[in-house]
PDB file of C-alpha atoms in Angstrom:
ATOM      1  CA  MET A   1     156.786  35.206  31.195  1.00 64.00           C
ATOM      2  CA  LYS A   2     152.936  35.327  30.965  1.00 61.00           C
ATOM      3  CA  ILE A   3     150.999  38.116  31.961  1.00 56.00           C
ATOM      4  CA  ASN A   4     147.283  38.649  32.098  1.00 52.00           C
ATOM      5  CA  TYR A   5     144.599  40.309  33.898  1.00 45.00           C
ATOM      6  CA  GLN A   6     142.186  38.526  36.237  1.00 44.00           C
ATOM      7  CA  HIS A   7     138.669  39.854  36.460  1.00 39.00           C
ATOM      8  CA  ASN A   8     137.168  37.819  38.952  1.00 40.00           C
ATOM      9  CA  ARG A   9     139.999  38.372  41.466  1.00 42.00           C
ATOM     10  CA  THR A  10     139.649  34.343  43.106  1.00 38.00           C
ATOM     11  CA  ARG A  11     142.959  34.721  43.940  1.00 35.00           C
ATOM     12  CA  GLY A  12     142.000  36.837  46.914  1.00 34.00           C
ATOM     13  CA  ALA A  13     143.701  39.923  46.628  1.00 29.00           C
ATOM     14  CA  ALA A  14     144.579  41.507  49.790  1.00 26.00           C
ATOM     15  CA  VAL A  15     143.262  44.757  51.553  1.00 24.00           C
ATOM     16  CA  ILE A  16     145.307  47.600  50.700  1.00 23.00           C
ATOM     17  CA  VAL A  17     147.048  49.107  53.121  1.00 24.00           C
ATOM     18  CA  LEU A  18     149.303  52.010  52.576  1.00 25.00           C
ATOM     19  CA  LEU A  19     152.581  52.498  54.190  1.00 26.00           C
ATOM     20  CA  MET A  20     154.739  55.043  53.135  1.00 32.00           C
ATOM     21  CA  PHE A  21     157.492  56.627  55.411  1.00 35.00           C
ATOM     22  CA  LEU A  22     159.999  59.004  54.945  1.00 37.00           C
ATOM     23  CA  SER A  23     163.800  57.777  54.869  1.00 33.00           C
ATOM     24  CA  PHE A  24     165.390  60.389  56.587  1.00 36.00           C
ATOM     25  CA  PHE A  25     164.672  59.936  59.785  1.00 38.00           C
ATOM     26  CA  ASP A  26     167.538  59.606  62.193  1.00 39.00           C
ATOM     27  CA  ALA A  27     168.122  58.316  65.725  1.00 34.00           C
ATOM     28  CA  PHE A  28     167.206  61.799  67.099  1.00 48.00           C
ATOM     29  CA  GLY A  29     164.039  61.913  65.607  1.00 44.00           C
ATOM     30  CA  GLN A  30     162.834  59.477  68.528  1.00 54.00           C
ATOM     31  CA  LYS A  31     162.986  62.782  70.699  1.00 78.00           C
ATOM     32  CA  ILE A  32     160.499  64.696  68.291  1.00 84.00           C
ATOM     33  CA  SER A  33     157.651  63.540  66.502  1.00 89.00           C
ATOM     34  CA  THR A  34     155.265  64.412  63.921  1.00 92.00           C
ATOM     35  CA  SER A  35     151.939  63.090  62.830  1.00 94.00           C
ATOM     36  CA  PRO A  36     150.673  62.113  60.185  1.00 95.00           C
ATOM     37  CA  THR A  37     153.229  61.185  57.782  1.00 93.00           C
ATOM     38  CA  ARG A  38     151.324  62.188  54.911  1.00 95.00           C
ATOM     39  CA  LEU A  39     148.555  64.874  54.128  1.00 97.00           C
ATOM     40  CA  ASN A  40     146.093  64.001  50.929  1.00 97.00           C
ATOM     41  CA  TYR A  41     144.742  66.922  49.079  1.00 98.00           C
ATOM     42  CA  LYS A  42     142.099  67.000  46.780  1.00 97.00           C
ATOM     43  CA  VAL A  43     141.304  70.454  45.471  1.00 98.00           C
ATOM     44  CA  SER A  44     139.681  71.791  42.641  1.00 97.00           C
ATOM     45  CA  PRO A  45     141.699  74.473  40.443  1.00 97.00           C
ATOM     46  CA  GLY A  46     141.442  78.049  41.794  1.00 97.00           C
ATOM     47  CA  GLY A  47     140.354  76.174  45.416  1.00 98.00           C
ATOM     48  CA  SER A  48     141.914  75.906  49.147  1.00 98.00           C
ATOM     49  CA  SER A  49     142.255  73.201  51.651  1.00 98.00           C
ATOM     50  CA  THR A  50     143.840  73.207  54.799  1.00 98.00           C
ATOM     51  CA  GLY A  51     145.619  70.000  56.285  1.00 98.00           C
ATOM     52  CA  LEU A  52     146.872  69.690  60.354  1.00 98.00           C
ATOM     53  CA  ILE A  53     150.416  68.451  61.207  1.00 97.00           C
ATOM     54  CA  THR A  54     151.046  68.088  65.070  1.00 97.00           C
ATOM     55  CA  VAL A  55     154.752  68.239  66.177  1.00 95.00           C
ATOM     56  CA  THR A  56     156.059  67.396  69.605  1.00 95.00           C
ATOM     57  CA  ASN A  57     158.917  67.941  71.254  1.00 94.00           C
ATOM     58  CA  ASN A  58     159.844  64.701  73.130  1.00 91.00           C
ATOM     59  CA  ALA A  59     163.502  66.309  74.150  1.00 89.00           C
ATOM     60  CA  GLU A  60     164.668  67.440  77.448  1.00 91.00           C
ATOM     61  CA  ARG A  61     165.318  71.134  76.790  1.00 91.00           C
ATOM     62  CA  ARG A  62     163.224  73.580  74.594  1.00 93.00           C
ATOM     63  CA  GLN A  63     163.695  73.401  71.057  1.00 92.00           C
ATOM     64  CA  THR A  64     162.937  75.778  67.913  1.00 93.00           C
ATOM     65  CA  PHE A  65     161.559  74.552  64.671  1.00 94.00           C
ATOM     66  CA  THR A  66     161.307  75.758  61.013  1.00 94.00           C
ATOM     67  CA  VAL A  67     158.713  74.630  58.161  1.00 96.00           C
ATOM     68  CA  ASP A  68     159.341  74.772  54.595  1.00 95.00           C
ATOM     69  CA  PHE A  69     158.525  72.787  51.518  1.00 97.00           C
ATOM     70  CA  GLY A  70     160.519  70.941  48.908  1.00 96.00           C
ATOM     71  CA  ASP A  71     160.061  68.309  46.272  1.00 96.00           C
ATOM     72  CA  PHE A  72     160.651  64.365  46.349  1.00 93.00           C
ATOM     73  CA  ASP A  73     160.904  61.513  43.587  1.00 94.00           C
ATOM     74  CA  ALA A  74     160.903  57.990  44.153  1.00 92.00           C
ATOM     75  CA  SER A  75     163.344  55.385  42.578  1.00 92.00           C
ATOM     76  CA  ARG A  76     162.686  52.069  41.210  1.00 92.00           C
ATOM     77  CA  ALA A  77     163.216  50.503  44.053  1.00 91.00           C
ATOM     78  CA  GLY A  78     160.977  52.703  45.844  1.00 89.00           C
ATOM     79  CA  LYS A  79     163.518  54.733  47.678  1.00 90.00           C
ATOM     80  CA  SER A  80     163.025  58.513  48.142  1.00 89.00           C
ATOM     81  CA  LYS A  81     165.218  61.297  46.753  1.00 89.00           C
ATOM     82  CA  PHE A  82     164.577  64.868  48.179  1.00 89.00           C
ATOM     83  CA  LEU A  83     165.219  67.572  45.774  1.00 90.00           C
ATOM     84  CA  SER A  84     164.626  71.541  46.244  1.00 91.00           C
ATOM     85  CA  LYS A  85     161.517  73.139  45.727  1.00 93.00           C
ATOM     86  CA  GLY A  86     160.367  73.283  42.235  1.00 89.00           C
ATOM     87  CA  GLU A  87     162.812  70.753  40.689  1.00 93.00           C
ATOM     88  CA  MET A  88     160.338  68.288  39.871  1.00 95.00           C
ATOM     89  CA  ALA A  89     158.171  68.781  36.865  1.00 94.00           C
ATOM     90  CA  ARG A  90     154.801  67.854  39.002  1.00 96.00           C
ATOM     91  CA  SER A  91     155.789  69.715  41.990  1.00 97.00           C
ATOM     92  CA  CYS A  92     153.119  71.736  44.147  1.00 97.00           C
ATOM     93  CA  ALA A  93     155.322  72.996  46.573  1.00 97.00           C
ATOM     94  CA  ASP A  94     154.680  76.384  45.568  1.00 97.00           C
ATOM     95  CA  TRP A  95     151.004  75.687  46.506  1.00 98.00           C
ATOM     96  CA  LEU A  96     151.764  75.495  49.987  1.00 98.00           C
ATOM     97  CA  SER A  97     152.028  77.724  52.973  1.00 98.00           C
ATOM     98  CA  ALA A  98     152.554  76.583  56.831  1.00 98.00           C
ATOM     99  CA  THR A  99     151.301  78.662  59.889  1.00 98.00           C
ATOM    100  CA  PRO A 100     153.081  78.951  61.917  1.00 97.00           C
ATOM    101  CA  ALA A 101     156.429  78.605  60.160  1.00 97.00           C
ATOM    102  CA  LEU A 102     158.579  79.305  63.158  1.00 96.00           C
ATOM    103  CA  PHE A 103     157.860  78.031  66.696  1.00 96.00           C
ATOM    104  CA  GLU A 104     159.416  76.969  69.775  1.00 96.00           C
ATOM    105  CA  LEU A 105     158.231  74.086  72.084  1.00 96.00           C
ATOM    106  CA  ASP A 106     159.111  73.246  75.665  1.00 96.00           C
ATOM    107  CA  PRO A 107     159.622  69.750  76.820  1.00 95.00           C
ATOM    108  CA  GLY A 108     156.560  67.862  76.222  1.00 95.00           C
ATOM    109  CA  GLU A 109     154.754  70.406  74.253  1.00 97.00           C
ATOM    110  CA  SER A 110     152.971  70.245  70.807  1.00 97.00           C
ATOM    111  CA  GLN A 111     152.243  72.497  68.127  1.00 97.00           C
ATOM    112  CA  GLN A 112     149.595  72.323  65.545  1.00 98.00           C
ATOM    113  CA  ILE A 113     150.863  73.254  62.023  1.00 98.00           C
ATOM    114  CA  ARG A 114     148.164  74.421  59.514  1.00 98.00           C
ATOM    115  CA  VAL A 115     149.398  73.692  55.908  1.00 98.00           C
ATOM    116  CA  VAL A 116     147.286  75.272  53.226  1.00 98.00           C
ATOM    117  CA  MET A 117     146.997  74.170  49.677  1.00 98.00           C
ATOM    118  CA  ASP A 118     145.935  77.066  47.428  1.00 98.00           C
ATOM    119  CA  VAL A 119     145.635  75.499  43.640  1.00 98.00           C
ATOM    120  CA  PRO A 120     145.635  78.145  40.702  1.00 97.00           C
ATOM    121  CA  GLN A 121     143.016  78.285  38.309  1.00 96.00           C
ATOM    122  CA  ASP A 122     144.947  77.257  35.167  1.00 94.00           C
ATOM    123  CA  SER A 123     146.092  74.054  33.372  1.00 93.00           C
ATOM    124  CA  THR A 124     148.482  73.123  35.597  1.00 93.00           C
ATOM    125  CA  ALA A 125     145.881  72.317  38.211  1.00 96.00           C
ATOM    126  CA  LEU A 126     144.420  69.253  36.300  1.00 96.00           C
ATOM    127  CA  MET A 127     146.872  67.001  37.394  1.00 96.00           C
ATOM    128  CA  ALA A 128     148.213  65.274  40.260  1.00 97.00           C
ATOM    129  CA  ARG A 129     151.321  66.863  42.156  1.00 97.00           C
ATOM    130  CA  TRP A 130     153.208  66.087  44.970  1.00 97.00           C
ATOM    131  CA  ALA A 131     155.681  67.634  47.490  1.00 97.00           C
ATOM    132  CA  VAL A 132     157.266  67.336  50.903  1.00 96.00           C
ATOM    133  CA  ALA A 133     156.833  69.713  54.077  1.00 96.00           C
ATOM    134  CA  TYR A 134     160.020  69.422  56.131  1.00 93.00           C
ATOM    135  CA  ILE A 135     159.781  70.390  59.852  1.00 92.00           C
ATOM    136  CA  ARG A 136     163.445  71.382  60.913  1.00 90.00           C
ATOM    137  CA  LEU A 137     165.002  71.905  64.361  1.00 87.00           C
ATOM    138  CA  SER A 138     166.782  75.433  63.541  1.00 72.00           C
ATOM    139  CA  GLU A 139     169.273  74.640  65.860  1.00 62.00           C
ATOM    140  CA  GLU A 140     172.304  72.810  64.347  1.00 50.00           C
ATOM    141  CA  ARG A 141     174.525  70.602  66.354  1.00 50.00           C
ATOM    142  CA  GLN A 142     178.241  70.506  65.999  1.00 48.00           C
ATOM    143  CA  GLY A 143     180.331  67.272  65.225  1.00 50.00           C
ATOM    144  CA  GLN A 144     183.230  66.191  64.188  1.00 51.00           C
ATOM    145  CA  GLN A 145     184.344  63.035  61.652  1.00 48.00           C
ATOM    146  CA  GLU A 146     187.909  61.618  61.022  1.00 51.00           C
ATOM    147  CA  THR A 147     188.326  60.350  57.667  1.00 44.00           C
ATOM    148  CA  GLY A 148     190.369  57.703  56.015  1.00 47.00           C
ATOM    149  CA  ASP A 149     193.509  59.689  55.986  1.00 48.00           C
ATOM    150  CA  GLY A 150     193.355  61.193  59.608  1.00 49.00           C
ATOM    151  CA  LEU A 151     191.988  64.396  58.927  1.00 51.00           C
ATOM    152  CA  ILE A 152     189.373  65.547  61.393  1.00 48.00           C
ATOM    153  CA  VAL A 153     186.407  66.995  59.629  1.00 43.00           C
ATOM    154  CA  ASN A 154     183.804  69.783  61.723  1.00 41.00           C
ATOM    155  CA  LEU A 155     180.194  68.686  60.531  1.00 39.00           C
ATOM    156  CA  ASN A 156     177.234  70.960  61.161  1.00 42.00           C
ATOM    157  CA  GLN A 157     174.198  68.413  61.712  1.00 47.00           C
ATOM    158  CA  ALA A 158     171.141  69.957  60.977  1.00 60.00           C
ATOM    159  CA  TYR A 159     167.880  67.523  62.104  1.00 73.00           C
ATOM    160  CA  ARG A 160     164.424  67.428  59.909  1.00 79.00           C
ATOM    161  CA  PHE A 161     161.346  65.584  59.646  1.00 82.00           C
ATOM    162  CA  GLY A 162     159.075  65.597  57.225  1.00 84.00           C
ATOM    163  CA  VAL A 163     155.512  64.664  55.753  1.00 94.00           C
ATOM    164  CA  TYR A 164     154.345  63.702  52.276  1.00 96.00           C
ATOM    165  CA  ILE A 165     152.103  65.868  50.668  1.00 97.00           C
ATOM    166  CA  PHE A 166     149.737  64.907  47.862  1.00 97.00           C
ATOM    167  CA  GLN A 167     147.343  66.528  45.957  1.00 98.00           C
ATOM    168  CA  THR A 168     144.779  64.676  43.397  1.00 97.00           C
ATOM    169  CA  PRO A 169     142.366  67.261  41.702  1.00 97.00           C
ATOM    170  CA  PRO A 170     138.944  66.062  41.159  1.00 96.00           C
ATOM    171  CA  ASN A 171     138.865  65.365  37.675  1.00 95.00           C
ATOM    172  CA  ALA A 172     142.085  62.907  38.081  1.00 95.00           C
ATOM    173  CA  VAL A 173     139.771  59.540  38.797  1.00 94.00           C
ATOM    174  CA  TYR A 174     141.731  57.163  36.337  1.00 94.00           C
ATOM    175  CA  ALA A 175     143.774  54.283  37.748  1.00 94.00           C
ATOM    176  CA  LYS A 176     145.767  51.935  36.327  1.00 95.00           C
ATOM    177  CA  GLY A 177     148.733  49.929  37.303  1.00 95.00           C
ATOM    178  CA  GLU A 178     150.661  47.887  34.682  1.00 95.00           C
ATOM    179  CA  LEU A 179     152.827  44.982  34.925  1.00 96.00           C
ATOM    180  CA  ILE A 180     155.933  45.459  32.708  1.00 95.00           C
ATOM    181  CA  ASP A 181     157.925  42.446  33.568  1.00 96.00           C
ATOM    182  CA  PHE A 182     158.516  39.267  36.196  1.00 97.00           C
ATOM    183  CA  LYS A 183     161.740  37.651  36.531  1.00 96.00           C
ATOM    184  CA  GLN A 184     163.943  35.584  38.715  1.00 96.00           C
ATOM    185  CA  ASP A 185     167.477  36.884  39.435  1.00 95.00           C
ATOM    186  CA  GLU A 186     169.104  34.402  41.674  1.00 92.00           C
ATOM    187  CA  ASP A 187     167.304  34.050  45.032  1.00 94.00           C
ATOM    188  CA  GLN A 188     165.202  37.105  43.988  1.00 96.00           C
ATOM    189  CA  LEU A 189     161.917  37.640  42.005  1.00 97.00           C
ATOM    190  CA  ILE A 190     161.589  41.089  40.271  1.00 97.00           C
ATOM    191  CA  LEU A 191     158.191  42.339  39.588  1.00 97.00           C
ATOM    192  CA  ARG A 192     158.224  45.560  37.439  1.00 97.00           C
ATOM    193  CA  LEU A 193     155.105  47.655  36.936  1.00 97.00           C
ATOM    194  CA  ARG A 194     154.045  51.145  35.950  1.00 97.00           C
ATOM    195  CA  ASN A 195     151.571  53.730  37.048  1.00 96.00           C
ATOM    196  CA  VAL A 196     150.167  54.409  33.428  1.00 96.00           C
ATOM    197  CA  GLY A 197     146.856  56.239  35.267  1.00 95.00           C
ATOM    198  CA  GLU A 198     146.469  59.850  36.136  1.00 95.00           C
ATOM    199  CA  THR A 199     146.627  59.579  39.985  1.00 95.00           C
ATOM    200  CA  PHE A 200     148.613  57.788  42.672  1.00 96.00           C
ATOM    201  CA  LEU A 201     148.472  54.153  42.950  1.00 95.00           C
ATOM    202  CA  LYS A 202     147.993  52.718  46.099  1.00 93.00           C
ATOM    203  CA  CYS A 203     149.547  48.995  45.915  1.00 95.00           C
ATOM    204  CA  ASN A 204     149.424  45.602  47.346  1.00 94.00           C
ATOM    205  CA  SER A 205     151.509  43.084  45.242  1.00 96.00           C
ATOM    206  CA  TYR A 206     151.993  39.460  46.379  1.00 97.00           C
ATOM    207  CA  ALA A 207     153.724  36.056  44.919  1.00 97.00           C
ATOM    208  CA  GLU A 208     152.107  32.896  44.962  1.00 98.00           C
ATOM    209  CA  PHE A 209     154.030  29.446  44.443  1.00 98.00           C
ATOM    210  CA  THR A 210     152.704  26.388  43.109  1.00 98.00           C
ATOM    211  CA  ASN A 211     154.695  23.531  43.776  1.00 97.00           C
ATOM    212  CA  LEU A 212     154.451  21.655  40.091  1.00 97.00           C
ATOM    213  CA  GLN A 213     155.342  18.191  41.316  1.00 95.00           C
ATOM    214  CA  THR A 214     153.038  17.917  44.559  1.00 96.00           C
ATOM    215  CA  GLY A 215     150.546  20.906  43.839  1.00 96.00           C
ATOM    216  CA  GLU A 216     151.169  22.824  46.924  1.00 96.00           C
ATOM    217  CA  ILE A 217     150.671  26.408  47.398  1.00 97.00           C
ATOM    218  CA  SER A 218     151.873  28.937  49.270  1.00 96.00           C
ATOM    219  CA  ARG A 219     152.040  32.983  49.559  1.00 96.00           C
ATOM    220  CA  LEU A 220     154.799  35.270  49.865  1.00 96.00           C
ATOM    221  CA  LYS A 221     154.029  38.119  52.397  1.00 94.00           C
ATOM    222  CA  PRO A 222     152.185  40.856  50.536  1.00 95.00           C
ATOM    223  CA  ARG A 223     153.941  44.305  49.813  1.00 94.00           C
ATOM    224  CA  ASN A 224     152.222  47.678  50.328  1.00 94.00           C
ATOM    225  CA  PHE A 225     153.441  50.334  48.533  1.00 94.00           C
ATOM    226  CA  THR A 226     152.494  53.678  46.852  1.00 93.00           C
ATOM    227  CA  VAL A 227     153.543  54.608  42.874  1.00 95.00           C
ATOM    228  CA  LEU A 228     153.678  58.230  41.887  1.00 96.00           C
ATOM    229  CA  PRO A 229     151.777  58.657  38.154  1.00 95.00           C
ATOM    230  CA  ALA A 230     154.051  58.291  35.192  1.00 93.00           C
ATOM    231  CA  SER A 231     156.466  56.444  37.188  1.00 95.00           C
ATOM    232  CA  ASN A 232     157.982  53.220  37.250  1.00 96.00           C
ATOM    233  CA  ARG A 233     158.083  50.571  40.457  1.00 96.00           C
ATOM    234  CA  ASP A 234     160.030  47.222  40.924  1.00 96.00           C
ATOM    235  CA  VAL A 235     158.830  44.946  43.914  1.00 96.00           C
ATOM    236  CA  THR A 236     161.321  42.382  44.798  1.00 96.00           C
ATOM    237  CA  PHE A 237     160.311  39.111  46.663  1.00 97.00           C
ATOM    238  CA  LEU A 238     163.147  36.646  48.601  1.00 96.00           C
ATOM    239  CA  ILE A 239     162.655  33.001  47.392  1.00 95.00           C
ATOM    240  CA  PRO A 240     162.288  31.225  50.747  1.00 93.00           C
ATOM    241  CA  LYS A 241     165.261  28.944  51.740  1.00 91.00           C
ATOM    242  CA  ASP A 242     163.399  26.323  53.468  1.00 92.00           C
ATOM    243  CA  TYR A 243     161.253  25.887  49.773  1.00 94.00           C
ATOM    244  CA  PRO A 244     161.946  21.959  48.692  1.00 94.00           C
ATOM    245  CA  PRO A 245     163.660  21.771  45.344  1.00 94.00           C
ATOM    246  CA  GLY A 246     161.971  21.565  42.366  1.00 95.00           C
ATOM    247  CA  LYS A 247     160.192  23.302  39.810  1.00 97.00           C
ATOM    248  CA  TYR A 248     157.548  25.916  40.408  1.00 97.00           C
ATOM    249  CA  SER A 249     154.847  28.240  38.957  1.00 98.00           C
ATOM    250  CA  VAL A 250     154.905  31.626  40.564  1.00 98.00           C
ATOM    251  CA  LEU A 251     151.863  34.231  40.077  1.00 97.00           C
ATOM    252  CA  GLY A 252     152.984  37.626  40.561  1.00 97.00           C
ATOM    253  CA  VAL A 253     149.992  40.096  41.525  1.00 97.00           C
ATOM    254  CA  LEU A 254     149.666  43.545  41.068  1.00 96.00           C
ATOM    255  CA  ASP A 255     146.273  44.673  43.198  1.00 95.00           C
ATOM    256  CA  TYR A 256     146.214  48.592  42.505  1.00 93.00           C
ATOM    257  CA  GLY A 257     142.590  49.204  44.225  1.00 88.00           C
ATOM    258  CA  ASN A 258     140.240  48.322  41.042  1.00 87.00           C
ATOM    259  CA  ARG A 259     137.336  46.437  42.176  1.00 83.00           C
ATOM    260  CA  ASP A 260     137.092  44.443  39.152  1.00 86.00           C
ATOM    261  CA  GLU A 261     140.460  43.228  37.993  1.00 87.00           C
ATOM    262  CA  VAL A 262     144.126  42.867  39.146  1.00 91.00           C
ATOM    263  CA  ALA A 263     147.059  42.225  36.934  1.00 95.00           C
ATOM    264  CA  ALA A 264     148.932  39.134  37.295  1.00 96.00           C
ATOM    265  CA  ALA A 265     152.115  37.632  35.750  1.00 97.00           C
ATOM    266  CA  GLU A 266     153.213  34.019  36.001  1.00 97.00           C
ATOM    267  CA  ILE A 267     156.489  32.301  35.529  1.00 97.00           C
ATOM    268  CA  GLU A 268     158.092  28.912  36.026  1.00 97.00           C
ATOM    269  CA  ILE A 269     161.209  28.965  38.434  1.00 97.00           C
ATOM    270  CA  GLU A 270     163.615  25.864  39.413  1.00 96.00           C
ATOM    271  CA  ILE A 271     164.728  25.782  43.014  1.00 94.00           C
ATOM    272  CA  LYS A 272     167.987  23.740  43.130  1.00 90.00           C
ATOM    273  CA  GLU A 273     168.728  21.349  46.161  1.00 83.00           C
ATOM    274  CA  LYS A 274     171.203  23.167  48.206  1.00 75.00           C
ATOM    275  CA  SER A 275     174.929  21.763  48.692  1.00 67.00           C
ATOM    276  CA  LYS A 276     175.630  19.546  51.567  1.00 61.00           C
ATOM    277  CA  GLU A 277     179.248  21.241  52.323  1.00 56.00           C
TER     278      GLU A 277
END
C-alpha cells in the first residue's frame, strides 16, 4: 500500500455533506418527529449557549415526553453505542439542561425545547466534547415475546429519540485526518483512518478505479461521515460486480475539509473472471 498526501486536490474531492443520524429510531418513530438531528456548540470556557430542538406529535392521541442526556461512542464501523451520562471521558452531558424537560403534546402539536450548554471555567473545557439528548415517550407500552423454548416474556417498550450534541471550544481548530491502511478483503475495500486532530472531522471519502489494461477511470459513490477526536474509522467500499475482470489501481481518498490537502492511499487489485456455472 502506498500512502501520500495530494496538495493540489486535482482528483476533485467532492463537497462535504455531513450525514449523521441516530440508529435507535424505530417504526414507532414515524409518529413522532424531532428536528434537528444534531446540535453544534462553540462555547468558550465559562460561557453559555442555547440550542433549540423541535418535537412534533404526529400520533392520533396525546403524548407525554421527558428530556434527559447521556453519552455515546462510535465503533470503527461508525455504529453508535449509547451510554449513561458520564461514561465517556469526553462527555459534556453534565453541562446540559433542557427547558421544558417534561411536557405533553396533543395530536399535531409541536414543542420547542431550549437546550442550554453551560461550560465550566477550567481545563476540562479546552477540548472537544460530545453527548446525546434523549426525547423519551414517558408512557411505556406493554408487549409479549415468545422465546425459542415456548416461554412468554412480558416486555416494557419505552420509545426514545435523540439528537447528537457536539461542543467545540474556539481554541480547538486543528483538524487532521490520517490514513492508517487500505486493503482488499474479498469483494470489499477497507480504508482505515484516524482523527489525529483536536476537533470533529466532517469527512468525504471515495474510491477511484483505474483499469490498468484500458486506462478507463471510474469512481464509486462518495461516503460522508463524522469522526470523533482521537477515534478510528473504517470506511468500506463494495467492489462492483459489473466491473470487467483484470488488474486495477485503486485510489482511496479521504477529504476531511482541509482546503489545501487530502489524504490518499493506492493499492493494486485483481478482479477475477466470474465462474460460468
